[in-house]
PDB file of C-alpha atoms in Angstrom:
ATOM      1  CA  MET A 251    -120.769-105.174 -54.619  1.00 41.00           C
ATOM      2  CA  THR A 252    -120.195-103.739 -51.278  1.00 41.00           C
ATOM      3  CA  ASP A 253    -117.034-102.417 -51.258  1.00 49.00           C
ATOM      4  CA  ARG A 254    -115.331 -98.796 -52.251  1.00 56.00           C
ATOM      5  CA  GLN A 255    -116.198 -98.493 -56.284  1.00 74.00           C
ATOM      6  CA  ASN A 256    -113.444 -97.815 -58.731  1.00 83.00           C
ATOM      7  CA  PRO A 257    -114.632 -95.327 -61.305  1.00 93.00           C
ATOM      8  CA  LEU A 258    -114.312 -96.928 -64.954  1.00 94.00           C
ATOM      9  CA  PRO A 259    -112.278 -94.685 -67.482  1.00 96.00           C
ATOM     10  CA  TRP A 260    -112.927 -91.473 -68.590  1.00 97.00           C
ATOM     11  CA  VAL A 261    -114.999 -91.098 -71.967  1.00 97.00           C
ATOM     12  CA  ASP A 262    -115.302 -87.857 -74.268  1.00 97.00           C
ATOM     13  CA  THR A 263    -118.795 -87.762 -75.053  1.00 96.00           C
ATOM     14  CA  GLY A 264    -118.083 -84.591 -77.352  1.00 96.00           C
ATOM     15  CA  GLY A 265    -119.300 -81.113 -76.961  1.00 97.00           C
ATOM     16  CA  GLY A 266    -116.730 -80.338 -74.472  1.00 98.00           C
ATOM     17  CA  VAL A 267    -117.821 -82.933 -72.238  1.00 98.00           C
ATOM     18  CA  SER A 268    -116.311 -86.132 -70.540  1.00 98.00           C
ATOM     19  CA  ARG A 269    -118.128 -88.682 -68.297  1.00 98.00           C
ATOM     20  CA  ARG A 270    -116.788 -92.131 -66.224  1.00 97.00           C
ATOM     21  CA  VAL A 271    -118.830 -94.536 -64.455  1.00 97.00           C
ATOM     22  CA  LEU A 272    -118.323 -93.943 -60.297  1.00 97.00           C
ATOM     23  CA  SER A 273    -119.926 -97.138 -59.024  1.00 96.00           C
ATOM     24  CA  HIS A 274    -123.453 -99.361 -60.025  1.00 96.00           C
ATOM     25  CA  THR A 275    -125.771-102.113 -59.606  1.00 95.00           C
ATOM     26  CA  PRO A 276    -128.346-103.051 -62.121  1.00 95.00           C
ATOM     27  CA  GLU A 277    -130.846-100.818 -60.259  1.00 96.00           C
ATOM     28  CA  VAL A 278    -128.771 -97.513 -59.705  1.00 97.00           C
ATOM     29  CA  MET A 279    -125.865 -95.873 -61.379  1.00 97.00           C
ATOM     30  CA  LEU A 280    -123.729 -92.914 -60.231  1.00 97.00           C
ATOM     31  CA  VAL A 281    -122.130 -91.251 -63.225  1.00 98.00           C
ATOM     32  CA  GLU A 282    -119.335 -88.207 -62.929  1.00 98.00           C
ATOM     33  CA  PHE A 283    -119.839 -85.567 -65.847  1.00 98.00           C
ATOM     34  CA  ARG A 284    -117.150 -82.722 -66.266  1.00 98.00           C
ATOM     35  CA  PHE A 285    -118.232 -79.790 -68.662  1.00 98.00           C
ATOM     36  CA  GLY A 286    -115.326 -77.627 -70.113  1.00 98.00           C
ATOM     37  CA  PRO A 287    -116.369 -73.752 -70.970  1.00 96.00           C
ATOM     38  CA  ASP A 288    -119.386 -73.904 -73.067  1.00 92.00           C
ATOM     39  CA  GLY A 289    -119.493 -77.609 -72.421  1.00 97.00           C
ATOM     40  CA  PHE A 290    -122.981 -78.532 -74.256  1.00 98.00           C
ATOM     41  CA  GLY A 291    -125.004 -82.352 -73.930  1.00 97.00           C
ATOM     42  CA  ALA A 292    -127.272 -82.335 -76.808  1.00 96.00           C
ATOM     43  CA  PRO A 293    -130.787 -83.241 -76.502  1.00 97.00           C
ATOM     44  CA  HIS A 294    -131.302 -86.776 -75.681  1.00 97.00           C
ATOM     45  CA  HIS A 295    -133.975 -88.748 -73.767  1.00 97.00           C
ATOM     46  CA  HIS A 296    -133.891 -92.373 -72.031  1.00 98.00           C
ATOM     47  CA  PRO A 297    -136.406 -94.119 -70.501  1.00 98.00           C
ATOM     48  CA  HIS A 298    -134.117 -94.092 -67.147  1.00 98.00           C
ATOM     49  CA  ILE A 299    -134.985 -91.958 -64.360  1.00 97.00           C
ATOM     50  CA  GLN A 300    -132.242 -89.433 -63.874  1.00 97.00           C
ATOM     51  CA  ALA A 301    -131.422 -87.386 -60.664  1.00 97.00           C
ATOM     52  CA  THR A 302    -128.623 -84.801 -61.292  1.00 97.00           C
ATOM     53  CA  TYR A 303    -126.180 -83.346 -58.511  1.00 97.00           C
ATOM     54  CA  VAL A 304    -124.371 -80.454 -59.347  1.00 97.00           C
ATOM     55  CA  ARG A 305    -120.886 -80.985 -57.308  1.00 97.00           C
ATOM     56  CA  GLU A 306    -119.499 -77.541 -58.800  1.00 97.00           C
ATOM     57  CA  GLY A 307    -119.851 -74.779 -62.055  1.00 98.00           C
ATOM     58  CA  ARG A 308    -123.518 -73.364 -63.128  1.00 97.00           C
ATOM     59  CA  PHE A 309    -125.652 -75.108 -65.718  1.00 97.00           C
ATOM     60  CA  GLU A 310    -128.498 -74.141 -67.649  1.00 97.00           C
ATOM     61  CA  PHE A 311    -130.734 -77.335 -67.832  1.00 96.00           C
ATOM     62  CA  THR A 312    -133.305 -77.801 -70.629  1.00 96.00           C
ATOM     63  CA  ILE A 313    -136.241 -80.381 -70.018  1.00 96.00           C
ATOM     64  CA  ASP A 314    -138.905 -80.527 -72.270  1.00 95.00           C
ATOM     65  CA  GLY A 315    -138.705 -77.379 -73.488  1.00 95.00           C
ATOM     66  CA  VAL A 316    -138.366 -75.495 -70.574  1.00 94.00           C
ATOM     67  CA  ALA A 317    -134.870 -74.203 -68.987  1.00 95.00           C
ATOM     68  CA  HIS A 318    -133.480 -74.389 -65.407  1.00 95.00           C
ATOM     69  CA  ILE A 319    -130.432 -72.605 -63.673  1.00 96.00           C
ATOM     70  CA  ILE A 320    -128.786 -75.065 -61.300  1.00 96.00           C
ATOM     71  CA  SER A 321    -125.327 -74.605 -59.392  1.00 96.00           C
ATOM     72  CA  ALA A 322    -123.423 -75.993 -56.834  1.00 96.00           C
ATOM     73  CA  GLY A 323    -125.476 -77.887 -54.205  1.00 95.00           C
ATOM     74  CA  ASP A 324    -128.620 -77.840 -56.424  1.00 96.00           C
ATOM     75  CA  THR A 325    -130.266 -80.984 -57.744  1.00 96.00           C
ATOM     76  CA  LEU A 326    -133.115 -81.563 -60.166  1.00 94.00           C
ATOM     77  CA  ILE A 327    -134.845 -85.051 -61.745  1.00 96.00           C
ATOM     78  CA  VAL A 328    -135.643 -85.788 -65.392  1.00 96.00           C
ATOM     79  CA  PRO A 329    -138.339 -87.791 -65.809  1.00 96.00           C
ATOM     80  CA  SER A 330    -138.452 -91.353 -67.805  1.00 97.00           C
ATOM     81  CA  ASP A 331    -138.400 -90.316 -71.677  1.00 97.00           C
ATOM     82  CA  ALA A 332    -138.383 -86.424 -71.273  1.00 97.00           C
ATOM     83  CA  VAL A 333    -135.863 -84.890 -73.727  1.00 98.00           C
ATOM     84  CA  HIS A 334    -133.120 -82.871 -71.780  1.00 97.00           C
ATOM     85  CA  SER A 335    -130.065 -81.029 -72.691  1.00 98.00           C
ATOM     86  CA  CYS A 336    -127.459 -79.239 -70.289  1.00 98.00           C
ATOM     87  CA  ARG A 337    -125.157 -76.318 -71.330  1.00 98.00           C
ATOM     88  CA  ALA A 338    -122.398 -75.301 -68.896  1.00 98.00           C
ATOM     89  CA  LEU A 339    -122.588 -71.182 -68.016  1.00 98.00           C
ATOM     90  CA  GLU A 340    -119.529 -72.031 -65.658  1.00 98.00           C
ATOM     91  CA  PRO A 341    -117.230 -75.157 -66.272  1.00 98.00           C
ATOM     92  CA  GLY A 342    -118.102 -77.985 -63.515  1.00 98.00           C
ATOM     93  CA  THR A 343    -118.998 -81.092 -62.319  1.00 98.00           C
ATOM     94  CA  LEU A 344    -122.435 -83.159 -62.557  1.00 98.00           C
ATOM     95  CA  ILE A 345    -122.920 -86.321 -60.295  1.00 98.00           C
ATOM     96  CA  ASP A 346    -125.679 -88.255 -62.303  1.00 98.00           C
ATOM     97  CA  VAL A 347    -127.893 -90.740 -60.862  1.00 98.00           C
ATOM     98  CA  PHE A 348    -129.685 -92.937 -63.261  1.00 98.00           C
ATOM     99  CA  THR A 349    -132.247 -96.039 -61.956  1.00 97.00           C
ATOM    100  CA  PRO A 350    -132.222 -98.289 -63.408  1.00 97.00           C
ATOM    101  CA  ARG A 351    -128.356 -98.647 -64.653  1.00 96.00           C
ATOM    102  CA  ARG A 352    -127.432 -96.980 -68.096  1.00 97.00           C
ATOM    103  CA  ASP A 353    -126.295-100.396 -69.349  1.00 96.00           C
ATOM    104  CA  ASP A 354    -124.976 -98.741 -72.642  1.00 96.00           C
ATOM    105  CA  PHE A 355    -122.546 -96.820 -70.540  1.00 96.00           C
ATOM    106  CA  LEU A 356    -121.052-100.123 -69.445  1.00 94.00           C
TER     107      LEU A 356
ATOM    108  CA  MET B 207    -141.292 -83.299 -61.299  1.00 41.00           C
ATOM    109  CA  THR B 208    -138.975 -81.731 -63.649  1.00 42.00           C
ATOM    110  CA  ASP B 209    -138.571 -78.516 -61.791  1.00 49.00           C
ATOM    111  CA  ARG B 210    -135.391 -77.579 -59.782  1.00 56.00           C
ATOM    112  CA  GLN B 211    -135.502 -79.401 -56.542  1.00 74.00           C
ATOM    113  CA  ASN B 212    -135.974 -77.609 -53.104  1.00 83.00           C
ATOM    114  CA  PRO B 213    -134.637 -79.418 -50.613  1.00 93.00           C
ATOM    115  CA  LEU B 214    -136.720 -80.325 -47.514  1.00 95.00           C
ATOM    116  CA  PRO B 215    -135.806 -79.041 -43.782  1.00 96.00           C
ATOM    117  CA  TRP B 216    -132.484 -80.135 -42.012  1.00 97.00           C
ATOM    118  CA  VAL B 217    -133.437 -83.017 -39.546  1.00 97.00           C
ATOM    119  CA  ASP B 218    -130.887 -83.666 -36.672  1.00 97.00           C
ATOM    120  CA  THR B 219    -130.604 -87.687 -36.703  1.00 96.00           C
ATOM    121  CA  GLY B 220    -128.381 -87.577 -33.536  1.00 96.00           C
ATOM    122  CA  GLY B 221    -124.883 -88.337 -33.141  1.00 97.00           C
ATOM    123  CA  GLY B 222    -123.583 -85.486 -34.839  1.00 98.00           C
ATOM    124  CA  VAL B 223    -125.213 -86.047 -38.286  1.00 98.00           C
ATOM    125  CA  SER B 224    -127.967 -84.050 -39.700  1.00 98.00           C
ATOM    126  CA  ARG B 225    -129.816 -84.807 -43.119  1.00 98.00           C
ATOM    127  CA  ARG B 226    -131.994 -82.925 -45.792  1.00 97.00           C
ATOM    128  CA  VAL B 227    -133.716 -84.631 -48.177  1.00 97.00           C
ATOM    129  CA  LEU B 228    -132.836 -82.682 -51.949  1.00 97.00           C
ATOM    130  CA  SER B 229    -134.845 -84.644 -54.095  1.00 96.00           C
ATOM    131  CA  HIS B 230    -137.309 -87.510 -54.499  1.00 96.00           C
ATOM    132  CA  THR B 231    -139.585 -89.452 -57.077  1.00 95.00           C
ATOM    133  CA  PRO B 232    -141.301 -92.638 -56.076  1.00 95.00           C
ATOM    134  CA  GLU B 233    -138.249 -94.585 -57.395  1.00 96.00           C
ATOM    135  CA  VAL B 234    -135.052 -92.319 -56.393  1.00 97.00           C
ATOM    136  CA  MET B 235    -134.595 -90.177 -53.477  1.00 97.00           C
ATOM    137  CA  LEU B 236    -130.752 -87.880 -52.765  1.00 97.00           C
ATOM    138  CA  VAL B 237    -130.412 -86.865 -49.344  1.00 98.00           C
ATOM    139  CA  GLU B 238    -127.612 -84.569 -48.070  1.00 98.00           C
ATOM    140  CA  PHE B 239    -126.022 -85.777 -44.780  1.00 98.00           C
ATOM    141  CA  ARG B 240    -123.391 -83.437 -42.720  1.00 98.00           C
ATOM    142  CA  PHE B 241    -121.368 -84.807 -40.382  1.00 98.00           C
ATOM    143  CA  GLY B 242    -119.937 -82.634 -37.358  1.00 98.00           C
ATOM    144  CA  PRO B 243    -116.242 -84.010 -35.948  1.00 96.00           C
ATOM    145  CA  ASP B 244    -116.834 -87.777 -35.024  1.00 92.00           C
ATOM    146  CA  GLY B 245    -120.595 -87.843 -36.254  1.00 97.00           C
ATOM    147  CA  PHE B 246    -121.606 -91.171 -36.109  1.00 98.00           C
ATOM    148  CA  GLY B 247    -124.615 -93.029 -37.985  1.00 97.00           C
ATOM    149  CA  ALA B 248    -125.240 -95.969 -35.916  1.00 97.00           C
ATOM    150  CA  PRO B 249    -125.581 -99.241 -37.214  1.00 97.00           C
ATOM    151  CA  HIS B 250    -128.951 -99.857 -39.109  1.00 97.00           C
ATOM    152  CA  HIS B 251    -130.520-101.564 -42.307  1.00 97.00           C
ATOM    153  CA  HIS B 252    -133.107-101.390 -44.851  1.00 98.00           C
ATOM    154  CA  PRO B 253    -134.643-102.872 -48.046  1.00 98.00           C
ATOM    155  CA  HIS B 254    -133.445 -99.851 -50.309  1.00 98.00           C
ATOM    156  CA  ILE B 255    -130.109 -99.700 -51.979  1.00 97.00           C
ATOM    157  CA  GLN B 256    -127.938 -96.940 -50.950  1.00 97.00           C
ATOM    158  CA  ALA B 257    -125.497 -95.208 -53.331  1.00 97.00           C
ATOM    159  CA  THR B 258    -123.107 -92.799 -51.287  1.00 97.00           C
ATOM    160  CA  TYR B 259    -121.379 -90.060 -52.994  1.00 97.00           C
ATOM    161  CA  VAL B 260    -118.594 -88.384 -50.783  1.00 97.00           C
ATOM    162  CA  ARG B 261    -118.749 -84.539 -51.353  1.00 97.00           C
ATOM    163  CA  GLU B 262    -116.249 -83.795 -48.544  1.00 97.00           C
ATOM    164  CA  GLY B 263    -114.696 -85.010 -45.637  1.00 98.00           C
ATOM    165  CA  ARG B 264    -113.518 -88.433 -44.846  1.00 97.00           C
ATOM    166  CA  PHE B 265    -115.552 -91.615 -43.620  1.00 97.00           C
ATOM    167  CA  GLU B 266    -114.968 -95.004 -41.907  1.00 97.00           C
ATOM    168  CA  PHE B 267    -118.411 -97.030 -43.322  1.00 96.00           C
ATOM    169  CA  THR B 268    -118.582-100.450 -42.100  1.00 96.00           C
ATOM    170  CA  ILE B 269    -120.887-102.806 -44.393  1.00 96.00           C
ATOM    171  CA  ASP B 270    -121.800-105.782 -42.944  1.00 95.00           C
ATOM    172  CA  GLY B 271    -118.601-105.886 -40.893  1.00 94.00           C
ATOM    173  CA  VAL B 272    -116.219-104.916 -43.382  1.00 94.00           C
ATOM    174  CA  ALA B 273    -114.768-101.414 -43.126  1.00 95.00           C
ATOM    175  CA  HIS B 274    -114.081 -99.258 -45.884  1.00 95.00           C
ATOM    176  CA  ILE B 275    -112.285 -95.602 -45.778  1.00 96.00           C
ATOM    177  CA  ILE B 276    -113.816 -93.040 -48.235  1.00 96.00           C
ATOM    178  CA  SER B 277    -112.944 -89.625 -48.945  1.00 96.00           C
ATOM    179  CA  ALA B 278    -113.762 -87.038 -51.269  1.00 96.00           C
ATOM    180  CA  GLY B 279    -114.773 -88.363 -54.667  1.00 95.00           C
ATOM    181  CA  ASP B 280    -115.299 -91.453 -53.551  1.00 96.00           C
ATOM    182  CA  THR B 281    -118.489 -93.318 -54.018  1.00 96.00           C
ATOM    183  CA  LEU B 282    -119.507 -96.810 -52.424  1.00 95.00           C
ATOM    184  CA  ILE B 283    -122.891 -98.897 -52.447  1.00 96.00           C
ATOM    185  CA  VAL B 284    -124.869-100.647 -49.617  1.00 96.00           C
ATOM    186  CA  PRO B 285    -127.005-103.814 -51.062  1.00 96.00           C
ATOM    187  CA  SER B 286    -130.590-103.874 -49.846  1.00 97.00           C
ATOM    188  CA  ASP B 287    -130.564-105.019 -46.286  1.00 97.00           C
ATOM    189  CA  ALA B 288    -127.122-104.700 -45.371  1.00 97.00           C
ATOM    190  CA  VAL B 289    -126.270-103.584 -42.091  1.00 98.00           C
ATOM    191  CA  HIS B 290    -124.066-100.636 -42.199  1.00 97.00           C
ATOM    192  CA  SER B 291    -122.693 -97.711 -40.231  1.00 98.00           C
ATOM    193  CA  CYS B 292    -120.712 -94.231 -40.552  1.00 98.00           C
ATOM    194  CA  ARG B 293    -117.888 -92.526 -38.879  1.00 98.00           C
ATOM    195  CA  ALA B 294    -116.802 -89.327 -39.861  1.00 98.00           C
ATOM    196  CA  LEU B 295    -112.827 -89.258 -39.613  1.00 98.00           C
ATOM    197  CA  GLU B 296    -113.229 -86.107 -41.003  1.00 98.00           C
ATOM    198  CA  PRO B 297    -115.993 -83.499 -41.110  1.00 98.00           C
ATOM    199  CA  GLY B 298    -117.887 -83.563 -44.230  1.00 98.00           C
ATOM    200  CA  THR B 299    -121.064 -84.274 -46.566  1.00 98.00           C
ATOM    201  CA  LEU B 300    -122.394 -87.164 -48.106  1.00 98.00           C
ATOM    202  CA  ILE B 301    -125.019 -87.245 -50.919  1.00 98.00           C
ATOM    203  CA  ASP B 302    -126.952 -90.832 -50.584  1.00 98.00           C
ATOM    204  CA  VAL B 303    -128.913 -91.635 -53.360  1.00 98.00           C
ATOM    205  CA  PHE B 304    -131.853 -94.375 -52.369  1.00 98.00           C
ATOM    206  CA  THR B 305    -133.680 -96.668 -54.724  1.00 97.00           C
ATOM    207  CA  PRO B 306    -136.658 -96.848 -54.192  1.00 97.00           C
ATOM    208  CA  ARG B 307    -137.262 -93.816 -52.279  1.00 96.00           C
ATOM    209  CA  ARG B 308    -137.197 -93.610 -48.427  1.00 97.00           C
ATOM    210  CA  ASP B 309    -140.593 -92.400 -47.886  1.00 96.00           C
ATOM    211  CA  ASP B 310    -139.667 -92.772 -44.062  1.00 96.00           C
ATOM    212  CA  PHE B 311    -137.438 -89.662 -44.545  1.00 96.00           C
ATOM    213  CA  LEU B 312    -140.841 -87.795 -45.916  1.00 94.00           C
TER     214      LEU B 312
END
């Protein structure tokens, strides 16, 4: 796909969080996550490598038991299969990149 | 790398554009590009797949001769080896994702 991408519909993921897929190929996927006050993404893991860019807000990210505080403009990378969770300290938006694509989001 | 990422220094790429690498693994790289007024990234191509997220501003992206206007919150994907260029219609910032990593930026 070379064209400007049209996002997929918003999905309520629970925990005060919703997501929508912005664009994707088999190799890479961009997903927007919106966190309300106290939004929480419960601990999980996946084989895909995840790179997170903070669009706005402030978050506590826990990766393999280690907490990281990130805010607007920060990035972090979650290695393949690392257990991670994310709590909003201030409401905001993350742009999550997955490689390869998370087909479970389609 | 599981830690919060520290960006590399800003690099002037010419054409009123500068970039800095935000984070990377061998598989994926996040790069911030800042475009001043009339900033222009000249036509080029690379084997890496590129996914672009518009942080702010308004841009004319040309991919394989087709122009696309994108603005804040929009995304697009540049296929492997597609010739592409980018002109700022309003100053702003892009977050470019490359898979695999662009080792030429390190």
